[in-house]
Coordinates of C-alpha atoms in Angstrom, one line a residue:
M1 CA -22.7 -129.8 -138.5
I2 CA -24.3 -126.6 -139.6
G3 CA -28.2 -126.4 -139.3
L4 CA -29.9 -124.5 -141.9
I5 CA -33.4 -123.0 -141.4
S6 CA -35.5 -121.0 -143.5
A7 CA -39.3 -119.5 -143.8
T8 CA -39.7 -118.4 -147.2
A9 CA -38.9 -119.3 -151.0
A10 CA -36.3 -116.7 -151.4
G11 CA -34.8 -118.1 -147.9
A12 CA -35.1 -121.6 -148.9
A13 CA -33.2 -120.9 -152.2
A14 CA -30.2 -119.4 -150.6
R15 CA -30.4 -122.2 -148.1
D16 CA -30.4 -124.7 -150.8
R17 CA -27.2 -123.1 -152.3
L18 CA -25.5 -123.6 -149.1
A19 CA -26.5 -127.0 -148.7
T20 CA -25.3 -127.7 -152.3
A21 CA -21.9 -126.3 -151.7
W22 CA -21.5 -127.9 -148.2
P23 CA -23.1 -131.3 -148.5
D24 CA -20.9 -132.6 -145.7
R25 CA -21.2 -129.8 -143.4
T26 CA -24.8 -129.1 -143.6
R27 CA -28.3 -130.3 -142.6
V28 CA -31.6 -128.7 -143.6
Y29 CA -34.2 -128.3 -141.0
K30 CA -37.7 -128.0 -142.5
G31 CA -41.1 -127.8 -140.8
P32 CA -42.4 -124.9 -138.7
V33 CA -39.6 -122.3 -137.9
G34 CA -39.6 -122.5 -134.1
E35 CA -39.4 -126.3 -134.2
A36 CA -36.7 -126.3 -136.8
V37 CA -34.6 -123.7 -134.6
R38 CA -34.9 -125.7 -131.4
S39 CA -34.0 -129.0 -133.0
A40 CA -31.0 -127.5 -134.9
F41 CA -30.0 -125.6 -131.8
A42 CA -29.8 -128.7 -129.8
E43 CA -28.1 -131.0 -132.6
C44 CA -25.6 -128.6 -134.6
E45 CA -22.6 -126.9 -133.7
Q46 CA -23.7 -124.0 -135.8
L47 CA -26.7 -122.6 -137.4
V48 CA -27.6 -120.5 -140.3
C49 CA -31.1 -118.8 -140.1
F50 CA -32.6 -117.1 -143.3
L51 CA -34.8 -115.1 -141.2
A52 CA -34.9 -111.5 -139.8
T53 CA -32.8 -111.0 -137.0
G54 CA -35.5 -110.0 -134.8
A55 CA -37.4 -113.0 -135.4
T56 CA -34.3 -115.2 -135.0
V57 CA -33.4 -113.5 -131.6
R58 CA -36.9 -114.3 -130.2
L59 CA -36.6 -117.8 -131.2
L60 CA -33.1 -118.2 -129.8
A61 CA -33.7 -116.3 -126.7
P62 CA -35.3 -119.2 -124.7
L63 CA -32.4 -121.5 -125.7
L64 CA -29.4 -119.5 -124.8
A65 CA -27.3 -121.0 -121.9
G66 CA -24.0 -119.2 -122.2
K67 CA -21.3 -118.3 -124.6
A68 CA -19.1 -121.4 -124.0
A69 CA -22.1 -123.8 -124.6
D70 CA -24.1 -121.8 -127.2
P71 CA -23.9 -122.8 -131.1
G72 CA -22.5 -120.0 -133.5
V73 CA -25.7 -118.5 -135.2
V74 CA -25.5 -116.5 -138.5
C75 CA -28.8 -114.8 -139.8
V76 CA -28.9 -113.9 -143.4
D77 CA -31.7 -111.5 -144.7
E78 CA -34.4 -112.3 -147.3
G79 CA -32.4 -110.2 -149.8
G80 CA -29.5 -112.2 -149.3
R81 CA -27.3 -109.0 -148.7
F82 CA -25.8 -109.5 -145.4
A83 CA -24.6 -112.6 -143.3
V84 CA -25.0 -111.4 -139.5
S85 CA -22.8 -113.1 -136.9
L86 CA -25.5 -113.0 -134.2
V87 CA -24.5 -115.3 -131.5
G88 CA -21.2 -117.2 -130.6
G89 CA -18.8 -114.9 -132.6
H90 CA -15.9 -116.4 -131.1
G91 CA -16.5 -119.5 -129.2
G92 CA -19.1 -120.7 -131.5
G93 CA -17.3 -119.7 -134.8
A94 CA -20.1 -117.5 -136.0
N95 CA -17.5 -114.6 -137.2
E96 CA -15.7 -116.8 -139.5
L97 CA -18.9 -118.5 -140.4
A98 CA -20.5 -115.2 -141.5
R99 CA -17.4 -114.6 -143.8
E100 CA -17.7 -118.0 -145.3
V101 CA -21.5 -117.7 -146.0
G102 CA -20.9 -114.2 -147.1
E103 CA -18.3 -115.2 -149.6
L104 CA -20.6 -118.0 -151.0
L105 CA -23.7 -116.2 -151.1
D106 CA -22.0 -112.8 -152.3
A107 CA -23.6 -111.1 -149.0
E108 CA -21.6 -108.7 -146.8
P109 CA -20.2 -110.2 -143.6
V110 CA -21.6 -108.3 -140.7
V111 CA -19.3 -108.7 -137.6
T112 CA -19.7 -106.8 -134.4
T113 CA -17.5 -108.4 -132.0
A114 CA -15.1 -105.6 -130.9
T115 CA -11.8 -107.0 -131.6
D116 CA -12.9 -108.3 -135.1
A117 CA -14.4 -105.0 -135.9
V118 CA -10.8 -103.5 -135.4
G119 CA -8.6 -106.4 -136.6
L120 CA -7.6 -107.5 -133.1
A121 CA -7.1 -111.3 -132.7
G122 CA -9.6 -112.3 -130.0
L123 CA -7.9 -113.8 -126.9
D124 CA -10.3 -116.7 -127.2
T125 CA -9.5 -117.2 -130.7
L126 CA -5.9 -117.9 -130.6
G127 CA -6.3 -121.6 -130.7
L128 CA -5.2 -122.0 -126.9
P129 CA -6.9 -122.7 -124.0
C130 CA -7.7 -119.3 -122.3
E131 CA -8.8 -118.3 -118.8
G132 CA -8.8 -115.4 -116.6
A133 CA -10.2 -111.8 -117.2
V134 CA -10.5 -112.1 -120.9
A135 CA -13.2 -109.6 -121.2
A136 CA -11.3 -106.9 -119.1
V137 CA -7.9 -107.3 -120.8
S138 CA -9.6 -107.4 -124.2
R139 CA -11.2 -104.1 -123.4
A140 CA -8.0 -102.9 -122.5
L141 CA -6.4 -104.0 -125.8
L142 CA -9.4 -102.0 -127.5
D143 CA -8.9 -99.1 -125.6
G144 CA -5.1 -98.9 -126.2
E145 CA -4.1 -99.3 -122.6
P146 CA -0.6 -101.0 -122.1
V147 CA -1.1 -104.7 -121.9
A148 CA 2.1 -106.7 -121.3
L149 CA 2.8 -110.3 -122.5
A150 CA 4.6 -112.2 -119.9
A151 CA 6.0 -115.5 -122.0
E152 CA 7.3 -117.9 -119.7
L153 CA 8.2 -120.2 -122.8
T154 CA 8.4 -119.4 -126.7
W155 CA 5.3 -120.0 -128.6
P156 CA 4.4 -118.8 -132.3
L157 CA 1.5 -116.5 -131.0
P158 CA -0.6 -114.4 -133.6
P159 CA 0.1 -110.8 -133.4
L160 CA -1.0 -108.8 -130.3
P161 CA -0.6 -105.0 -129.5
V162 CA 1.4 -105.8 -126.4
S163 CA 3.6 -103.4 -124.5
P164 CA 6.8 -104.2 -122.3
Q165 CA 4.9 -103.4 -119.0
G166 CA 1.1 -102.6 -118.3
S167 CA -1.4 -102.7 -115.7
Y168 CA -3.1 -105.8 -117.8
T169 CA -1.0 -108.9 -118.5
I170 CA -1.5 -111.9 -121.1
R171 CA 0.6 -114.6 -119.5
L172 CA 1.8 -117.7 -121.6
T173 CA 2.3 -120.3 -119.1
D174 CA 2.1 -124.3 -118.8
K175 CA 2.1 -124.0 -114.8
D176 CA -0.7 -124.5 -112.8
V177 CA -1.5 -121.1 -111.4
E178 CA -4.5 -119.1 -111.0
P179 CA -5.0 -115.8 -113.1
G180 CA -4.7 -112.6 -111.5
P181 CA -7.6 -110.0 -111.5
R182 CA -6.3 -108.2 -114.6
E183 CA -4.7 -111.3 -116.0
V184 CA -5.3 -113.7 -119.0
L185 CA -3.8 -117.2 -118.9
L186 CA -2.9 -118.7 -122.3
R187 CA -2.0 -122.4 -122.1
P188 CA 0.2 -123.6 -124.9
P189 CA 0.2 -127.4 -125.6
S190 CA 3.7 -127.6 -124.4
L191 CA 3.7 -130.8 -122.2
V192 CA 4.0 -134.3 -123.5
V193 CA 3.1 -137.0 -121.0
G194 CA 4.8 -140.5 -121.5
V195 CA 2.7 -143.3 -120.4
G196 CA 3.5 -146.9 -119.6
A197 CA 0.9 -149.6 -118.5
S198 CA 0.5 -153.1 -117.9
R199 CA -2.3 -154.8 -119.7
G200 CA -5.8 -154.1 -118.2
A201 CA -4.4 -151.1 -116.2
P202 CA -7.9 -149.1 -115.2
V203 CA -8.4 -145.8 -116.6
D204 CA -8.8 -144.2 -113.1
E205 CA -5.2 -145.6 -112.2
V206 CA -3.6 -144.0 -115.3
L207 CA -5.6 -140.9 -115.3
G208 CA -5.1 -140.4 -111.5
L209 CA -1.3 -140.9 -111.8
I210 CA -1.1 -138.4 -114.8
E211 CA -3.3 -135.7 -112.8
E212 CA -1.3 -136.3 -109.6
T213 CA 2.2 -136.1 -111.4
L214 CA 1.3 -132.8 -113.2
R215 CA -0.4 -131.3 -110.0
K216 CA 2.8 -132.3 -107.9
A217 CA 5.1 -130.7 -110.5
G218 CA 2.8 -127.5 -110.6
L219 CA 1.8 -128.0 -114.2
S220 CA -1.4 -127.4 -115.8
S221 CA -3.1 -130.3 -117.5
R222 CA -4.6 -128.0 -120.3
S223 CA -1.1 -127.8 -121.6
V224 CA -0.8 -131.5 -122.3
A225 CA -0.5 -131.9 -125.9
E226 CA -0.6 -135.5 -126.1
L227 CA 0.1 -138.9 -124.5
A228 CA 3.0 -140.9 -125.7
T229 CA 3.7 -144.5 -125.5
V230 CA 4.8 -147.8 -127.1
D231 CA 2.8 -149.2 -130.2
A232 CA 2.2 -152.2 -128.4
K233 CA -0.1 -150.2 -126.3
A234 CA -1.9 -148.4 -128.9
E235 CA -5.1 -150.2 -128.0
E236 CA -4.7 -150.3 -124.3
P237 CA -8.2 -149.1 -122.9
G238 CA -6.8 -147.5 -119.8
I239 CA -4.5 -145.1 -121.9
L240 CA -7.2 -144.3 -124.6
A241 CA -9.8 -143.5 -122.1
A242 CA -7.4 -141.3 -120.0
A243 CA -6.5 -139.7 -123.3
E244 CA -10.2 -138.8 -124.1
R245 CA -10.8 -137.6 -120.7
L246 CA -7.8 -135.2 -121.2
G247 CA -9.0 -134.3 -124.7
V248 CA -5.6 -135.1 -126.4
P249 CA -4.4 -137.7 -128.9
V250 CA -2.4 -141.0 -128.1
V251 CA 0.9 -141.0 -130.1
T252 CA 2.8 -144.3 -130.5
Y253 CA 6.3 -145.3 -131.0
S254 CA 8.0 -148.7 -132.1
A255 CA 10.1 -150.2 -129.5
E256 CA 13.0 -149.8 -131.6
E257 CA 12.6 -146.3 -131.7
L258 CA 12.2 -145.9 -127.9
A259 CA 15.0 -148.3 -127.2
A260 CA 17.2 -145.7 -129.0
V261 CA 16.5 -143.0 -126.7
E262 CA 18.8 -142.2 -123.7
V263 CA 16.8 -142.1 -120.4
P264 CA 17.7 -141.7 -117.0
N265 CA 15.8 -144.5 -115.4
P266 CA 15.9 -147.6 -117.8
S267 CA 14.3 -150.8 -116.5
A268 CA 14.4 -154.6 -117.3
A269 CA 10.7 -155.0 -116.9
P270 CA 9.6 -152.9 -119.9
L271 CA 12.4 -154.5 -121.8
A272 CA 11.1 -158.0 -121.3
A273 CA 7.6 -157.1 -121.8
V274 CA 7.7 -155.1 -124.9
G275 CA 11.3 -154.8 -126.2
T276 CA 12.5 -151.5 -124.8
P277 CA 14.2 -150.7 -121.5
S278 CA 11.8 -147.4 -121.2
V279 CA 8.5 -146.7 -122.1
A280 CA 7.2 -143.4 -120.2
E281 CA 10.4 -141.5 -120.2
A282 CA 11.4 -142.6 -123.7
A283 CA 8.2 -141.9 -125.3
A284 CA 7.9 -138.6 -123.8
L285 CA 11.6 -137.6 -124.9
L286 CA 11.4 -138.9 -128.3
G287 CA 10.2 -135.6 -130.0
G288 CA 12.9 -133.6 -127.9
G289 CA 12.4 -131.3 -124.9
E290 CA 13.4 -131.0 -121.5
L291 CA 12.5 -133.9 -119.0
L292 CA 10.5 -132.2 -116.2
V293 CA 9.3 -135.4 -114.2
P294 CA 11.1 -138.6 -114.6
K295 CA 9.3 -141.7 -114.5
R296 CA 6.8 -142.2 -111.6
K297 CA 4.8 -145.2 -110.7
S298 CA 1.3 -145.1 -109.6
D299 CA 0.4 -145.6 -105.9
A300 CA -1.6 -148.9 -106.5
S301 CA -0.3 -152.2 -105.3
P302 CA 0.8 -153.6 -107.9
A303 CA 1.5 -150.5 -109.7
M304 CA 0.1 -150.8 -113.3
A305 CA 0.8 -147.6 -114.7
T306 CA 3.8 -145.2 -115.0
C307 CA 4.3 -141.8 -116.6
A308 CA 6.9 -138.9 -117.3
V309 CA 6.5 -135.6 -118.3
V310 CA 8.5 -133.6 -120.9
R311 CA 8.3 -130.0 -122.1
R312 CA 8.6 -129.3 -125.8
P313 CA 9.8 -126.0 -126.9
G314 CA 7.4 -124.3 -129.3
R315 CA 8.3 -124.5 -133.0
G316 CA 8.5 -121.2 -134.7
R317 CA 6.2 -121.2 -138.0
L318 CA 7.3 -119.9 -141.3
A319 CA 4.7 -119.4 -143.7
V320 CA 5.7 -118.6 -147.3
V321 CA 2.9 -116.6 -148.9
G322 CA 2.2 -115.9 -152.5
L323 CA 0.5 -112.7 -152.8
G324 CA -0.6 -113.1 -156.5
P325 CA -0.2 -110.8 -159.5
G326 CA -1.3 -107.8 -157.5
A327 CA -5.2 -107.6 -157.7
R328 CA -6.6 -107.8 -154.3
D329 CA -9.2 -110.3 -155.5
L330 CA -6.5 -112.6 -156.8
L331 CA -5.0 -112.8 -153.2
T332 CA -6.4 -116.1 -152.0
P333 CA -8.2 -116.4 -148.8
R334 CA -5.5 -118.8 -147.3
A335 CA -3.0 -116.1 -148.0
T336 CA -5.0 -113.6 -146.2
A337 CA -5.5 -115.8 -143.2
E338 CA -1.5 -116.4 -143.0
L339 CA -0.9 -112.7 -143.2
R340 CA -3.4 -112.3 -140.1
R341 CA -1.9 -114.9 -138.3
A342 CA 1.8 -113.8 -138.5
S343 CA 3.4 -111.8 -135.8
V344 CA 6.3 -111.1 -137.9
L345 CA 6.0 -110.2 -141.6
V346 CA 9.3 -110.1 -143.9
G347 CA 8.8 -108.9 -147.5
L348 CA 9.9 -106.6 -150.3
D349 CA 8.8 -102.9 -149.3
Q350 CA 6.5 -102.6 -152.2
Y351 CA 5.0 -105.9 -151.7
V352 CA 4.4 -105.0 -148.2
D353 CA 2.6 -101.8 -149.1
Q354 CA 0.1 -103.9 -151.0
I355 CA -1.1 -105.8 -147.9
R356 CA -0.3 -103.6 -145.1
D357 CA -3.9 -102.9 -144.5
L358 CA -4.6 -106.6 -143.9
L359 CA -2.2 -106.9 -141.0
R360 CA -3.6 -107.0 -137.6
P361 CA -2.3 -104.5 -134.8
G362 CA 1.0 -105.5 -133.3
T363 CA 2.4 -107.2 -136.4
R364 CA 6.2 -106.5 -136.5
V365 CA 7.2 -105.4 -140.3
L366 CA 10.5 -106.1 -141.5
E367 CA 10.8 -104.7 -144.9
S368 CA 13.9 -104.1 -147.3
G369 CA 14.5 -103.1 -150.9
L370 CA 15.1 -104.7 -154.2
G371 CA 18.1 -107.1 -154.3
A372 CA 17.9 -108.3 -150.6
E373 CA 16.1 -111.5 -151.2
E374 CA 18.5 -113.8 -149.6
E375 CA 18.7 -111.6 -146.8
R376 CA 15.0 -111.5 -146.4
A377 CA 15.1 -115.2 -146.5
R378 CA 17.6 -115.3 -143.8
T379 CA 15.7 -113.1 -141.7
A380 CA 12.5 -114.8 -141.8
V381 CA 14.0 -118.3 -140.9
E382 CA 15.7 -116.4 -138.0
Q383 CA 12.6 -115.1 -136.7
A384 CA 10.9 -118.4 -137.0
R385 CA 13.9 -120.0 -135.0
L386 CA 13.2 -117.5 -132.4
G387 CA 9.5 -118.9 -132.0
H388 CA 7.7 -116.4 -133.8
A389 CA 5.0 -117.0 -136.3
V390 CA 6.4 -115.3 -139.5
A391 CA 5.1 -114.6 -143.0
L392 CA 7.4 -114.4 -145.7
I393 CA 5.7 -112.8 -148.8
G394 CA 6.4 -112.6 -152.4
S395 CA 4.4 -112.0 -155.6
G396 CA 3.0 -114.3 -157.8
D397 CA 3.4 -118.0 -156.1
A398 CA 6.3 -117.8 -153.8
G399 CA 7.7 -120.8 -155.2
V400 CA 8.1 -119.5 -158.7
Y401 CA 11.0 -117.1 -159.1
A402 CA 10.4 -115.9 -155.6
M403 CA 11.2 -116.4 -152.0
A404 CA 10.4 -120.0 -151.2
S405 CA 13.7 -121.4 -152.7
P406 CA 16.1 -119.2 -150.6
A407 CA 14.1 -119.5 -147.5
L408 CA 13.7 -123.2 -147.6
A409 CA 17.5 -123.6 -148.5
E410 CA 18.0 -121.9 -145.1
A411 CA 15.3 -123.8 -143.0
S412 CA 15.8 -127.0 -141.4
D413 CA 13.4 -129.2 -139.4
D414 CA 13.8 -127.2 -136.3
I415 CA 10.8 -124.8 -137.8
E416 CA 7.3 -125.5 -139.2
V417 CA 7.2 -124.4 -142.9
I418 CA 3.9 -123.8 -144.7
G419 CA 3.6 -123.0 -148.4
V420 CA 0.8 -120.9 -149.4
P421 CA 0.3 -120.9 -153.2
G422 CA -0.4 -117.8 -155.3
V423 CA -1.4 -116.9 -158.7
T424 CA 1.6 -116.5 -160.8
A425 CA 2.0 -113.7 -163.3
A426 CA 2.1 -116.4 -166.1
L427 CA -1.4 -117.6 -165.3
A428 CA -2.7 -114.0 -164.8
A429 CA -1.1 -113.1 -168.1
A430 CA -2.5 -116.2 -169.8
A431 CA -6.1 -115.3 -168.5
I432 CA -5.8 -111.9 -170.0
L433 CA -4.5 -113.2 -173.5
G434 CA -6.9 -116.0 -173.7
A435 CA -5.8 -119.5 -173.3
P436 CA -2.2 -119.7 -174.6
L437 CA -1.3 -122.3 -171.9
G438 CA -3.6 -124.9 -173.2
H439 CA -1.0 -127.5 -174.1
D440 CA 2.4 -128.2 -172.6
H441 CA 4.4 -125.0 -171.5
V442 CA 7.4 -123.9 -169.7
S443 CA 8.5 -120.7 -167.9
I444 CA 12.0 -119.2 -168.4
S445 CA 13.5 -116.4 -166.7
L446 CA 15.9 -114.4 -168.9
S447 CA 17.4 -112.7 -166.1
D448 CA 21.1 -113.8 -165.9
L449 CA 21.7 -112.4 -162.2
H450 CA 21.6 -115.8 -160.7
T451 CA 21.8 -118.0 -163.9
P452 CA 24.6 -118.0 -166.5
W453 CA 23.4 -117.0 -170.1
E454 CA 24.6 -120.1 -171.4
V455 CA 22.5 -122.2 -169.3
I456 CA 19.2 -119.8 -170.0
E457 CA 20.1 -120.2 -173.7
R458 CA 20.3 -124.0 -173.5
R459 CA 17.1 -123.9 -172.0
V460 CA 15.2 -121.8 -174.6
R461 CA 16.6 -123.8 -177.4
A462 CA 15.3 -127.0 -175.5
A463 CA 11.9 -125.5 -175.5
A464 CA 12.0 -124.2 -179.0
E465 CA 13.1 -127.6 -180.2
A466 CA 10.3 -129.3 -178.1
D467 CA 7.5 -127.1 -179.4
L468 CA 6.4 -125.8 -176.1
V469 CA 4.6 -122.6 -175.4
V470 CA 7.3 -120.4 -173.6
T471 CA 6.4 -117.8 -171.0
F472 CA 9.4 -115.3 -170.4
Y473 CA 10.0 -113.8 -167.1
N474 CA 12.3 -110.7 -166.5
P475 CA 12.5 -110.4 -170.3
R476 CA 14.2 -107.0 -170.5
S477 CA 15.5 -104.4 -168.5
R478 CA 17.6 -101.0 -168.9
G479 CA 20.8 -103.0 -168.3
R480 CA 19.7 -106.3 -170.1
D481 CA 18.4 -105.4 -173.5
W482 CA 19.7 -108.0 -175.7
Q483 CA 18.5 -111.4 -174.1
L484 CA 15.0 -111.0 -175.3
P485 CA 15.9 -110.7 -178.9
K486 CA 18.4 -113.5 -178.7
A487 CA 15.8 -115.7 -177.2
L488 CA 13.0 -114.7 -179.7
G489 CA 15.7 -115.4 -182.5
I490 CA 16.1 -119.0 -181.0
L491 CA 12.4 -119.6 -181.3
A492 CA 12.2 -118.3 -184.7
E493 CA 14.3 -121.1 -185.8
H494 CA 11.5 -123.6 -185.2
R495 CA 8.3 -121.3 -185.4
A496 CA 6.8 -119.4 -188.2
P497 CA 7.1 -115.3 -188.2
T498 CA 3.3 -115.4 -187.6
T499 CA 3.4 -117.3 -184.4
P500 CA 1.2 -115.5 -181.9
V501 CA 3.2 -113.7 -179.0
G502 CA 1.3 -112.1 -176.1
V503 CA 2.5 -109.4 -174.2
V504 CA 1.0 -108.2 -170.7
R505 CA 2.4 -105.6 -168.6
N506 CA 1.4 -105.5 -164.8
A507 CA -1.1 -108.4 -165.1
S508 CA -4.2 -108.0 -163.1
R509 CA -3.5 -104.4 -161.9
P510 CA -5.2 -101.1 -162.7
D511 CA -2.3 -99.9 -164.9
G512 CA -2.1 -103.1 -166.8
S513 CA -2.0 -103.5 -170.3
S514 CA -1.9 -106.3 -172.9
R515 CA -1.5 -106.9 -176.5
V516 CA -1.2 -109.8 -179.1
S517 CA 1.6 -109.6 -181.5
T518 CA 3.8 -112.1 -183.7
L519 CA 7.2 -113.6 -183.6
A520 CA 8.1 -111.3 -186.3
G521 CA 6.2 -108.4 -185.3
L522 CA 7.2 -107.9 -181.7
D523 CA 9.5 -105.1 -180.8
P524 CA 11.4 -106.0 -178.0
A525 CA 12.1 -102.4 -176.8
S526 CA 8.5 -102.1 -175.7
V527 CA 9.2 -104.7 -173.1
D528 CA 10.3 -104.1 -169.6
M529 CA 10.7 -105.9 -166.4
M530 CA 7.1 -105.7 -165.4
T531 CA 6.0 -107.6 -168.6
V532 CA 5.4 -111.1 -169.3
V533 CA 6.0 -112.4 -172.8
T534 CA 4.2 -115.5 -173.8
V535 CA 5.2 -117.2 -177.3
G536 CA 2.9 -119.9 -178.8
N537 CA 3.9 -123.2 -180.2
T538 CA 3.2 -124.1 -183.8
A539 CA -0.4 -125.0 -182.8
T540 CA -1.2 -121.5 -181.3
R541 CA -3.8 -119.5 -183.2
T542 CA -5.1 -116.0 -183.0
V543 CA -9.0 -116.2 -182.5
A544 CA -11.1 -113.3 -182.3
G545 CA -7.9 -111.4 -181.0
R546 CA -7.3 -113.9 -178.3
M547 CA -4.2 -116.4 -178.3
V548 CA -5.7 -119.9 -178.1
T549 CA -3.3 -123.1 -177.9
P550 CA -5.3 -126.1 -178.5
R551 CA -5.1 -129.2 -176.3
G552 CA -4.0 -131.4 -179.2
Y553 CA -2.2 -130.8 -182.6
R554 CA -5.3 -131.2 -184.8
W555 CA -5.6 -127.8 -185.7
Q556 CA -2.5 -127.9 -187.7
N557 CA -4.2 -130.4 -190.0
G558 CA -7.3 -128.4 -190.3
R559 CA -9.6 -130.2 -188.2
S560 CA -11.3 -129.2 -185.0
E561 CA -10.0 -130.8 -181.8
Q562 CA -12.3 -133.2 -180.2
P563 CA -13.2 -132.9 -176.6
Q564 CA -11.0 -134.7 -174.1
E565 CA -11.5 -135.6 -170.5
T566 CA -10.2 -133.0 -168.2
R567 CA -7.5 -134.0 -166.0

């Protein structure tokens, strides 16, 4: 919960904007400011104070306990110009909150955390438990000193500017070891503990068995990702309480699923009790991985709990990111976040240049020229299979005439795939032209590089007969100058010569241009590969120089369209 505190009418107005925008995330604290701050500090994970920074600091000072416990605090000035991350930038999430508040209130986020200021991923913000000399190693990264990455297992980390060797070390490990004086330990959630328990098994026995098993195997409990068991034990109090104390979820499987897993130590007891010859080993192994510790029983008499430990390999991560039509303000926040999360970026060289400034230090860039789409897709998937966090970029929406199709054709379920939508060229062009896509519409690429012209022509003819608004991608190039006239001719068989046609080149970019012509008046020679051509349907009209396609066909009968429910 985010506590909101203000002292003046201007602050209250900005406060109320946040409260309205985030009704489920915020709580307004009224009354004397000092009491409001104390209450919010005790009850909320984050605070936004619409106060001067000096006043906020004096109010917070007696309450501060330490960076691991304090909530994140953002301070917004009276004029609403700045959102300052004041306390808990990383641990309390104040840096990200300052950016969110800034975006909502049109204020400038002010983040002074050293790593954030230079674009480095903070070691305590990687989403992994972190221990050791965090400040010293972070300072070494900031100062450009060589910091080595000692990865004992593969995991899709965000970019880090590491070296093969260095006097400082970031160690990725699930082993129960102590960090050295110049070392940070990152704990990946690589361990799955399979658990079996008799009815009523006490939590101390279940948890004691798990902790002793991990200790004897030299494994860290901070790397436990989940407890796994049979679904018949989904509500077993001892297992649930043990998971809660470890801070991990309980994952359950059916007896049939577990019975299909080959295990080294099957037993007749669980077969009779729950219908599978193995619970602990089978549940741990079901998701794949290496069995590190076979089934062990607790030392109690009689033993009421068993467990086994499996190390699952880290799955590589492939984010297929749409960059939008080119304008920076049409690049989505989600796309920006994925670009900054990726340790490997794969893309067309000219697209890489568009967003190179957004990449974090340490990002490895694999770029290539035009015509290498399938090679880029294969490269991205291969890098993900090696365990990296990869971003594969494309213009517009990556799923529309872009990189998602070839990449997903290569990818299998051994990697995680995330699709990040982008604003398409058709949508950007339509916004410039007016509202040409107000009714049913279709996009067709006129490039016959991958699709035979006979197929393209059949699709154009079908769109013409169905009276769909048509957006043509890849309409004309130096080597392909006849397809657009042919396509327009097909549409002209079904539409009037005065049908509006919108032509937008480099939509949303500084050198962009647009014009509205007609089906009879458009000169195809004025169109190139950087252009999107949108042809209206029989109901499309030009109103005040803008293309408008009504949501119904009543304009054709000379009547105004009635409002319809937005869907």
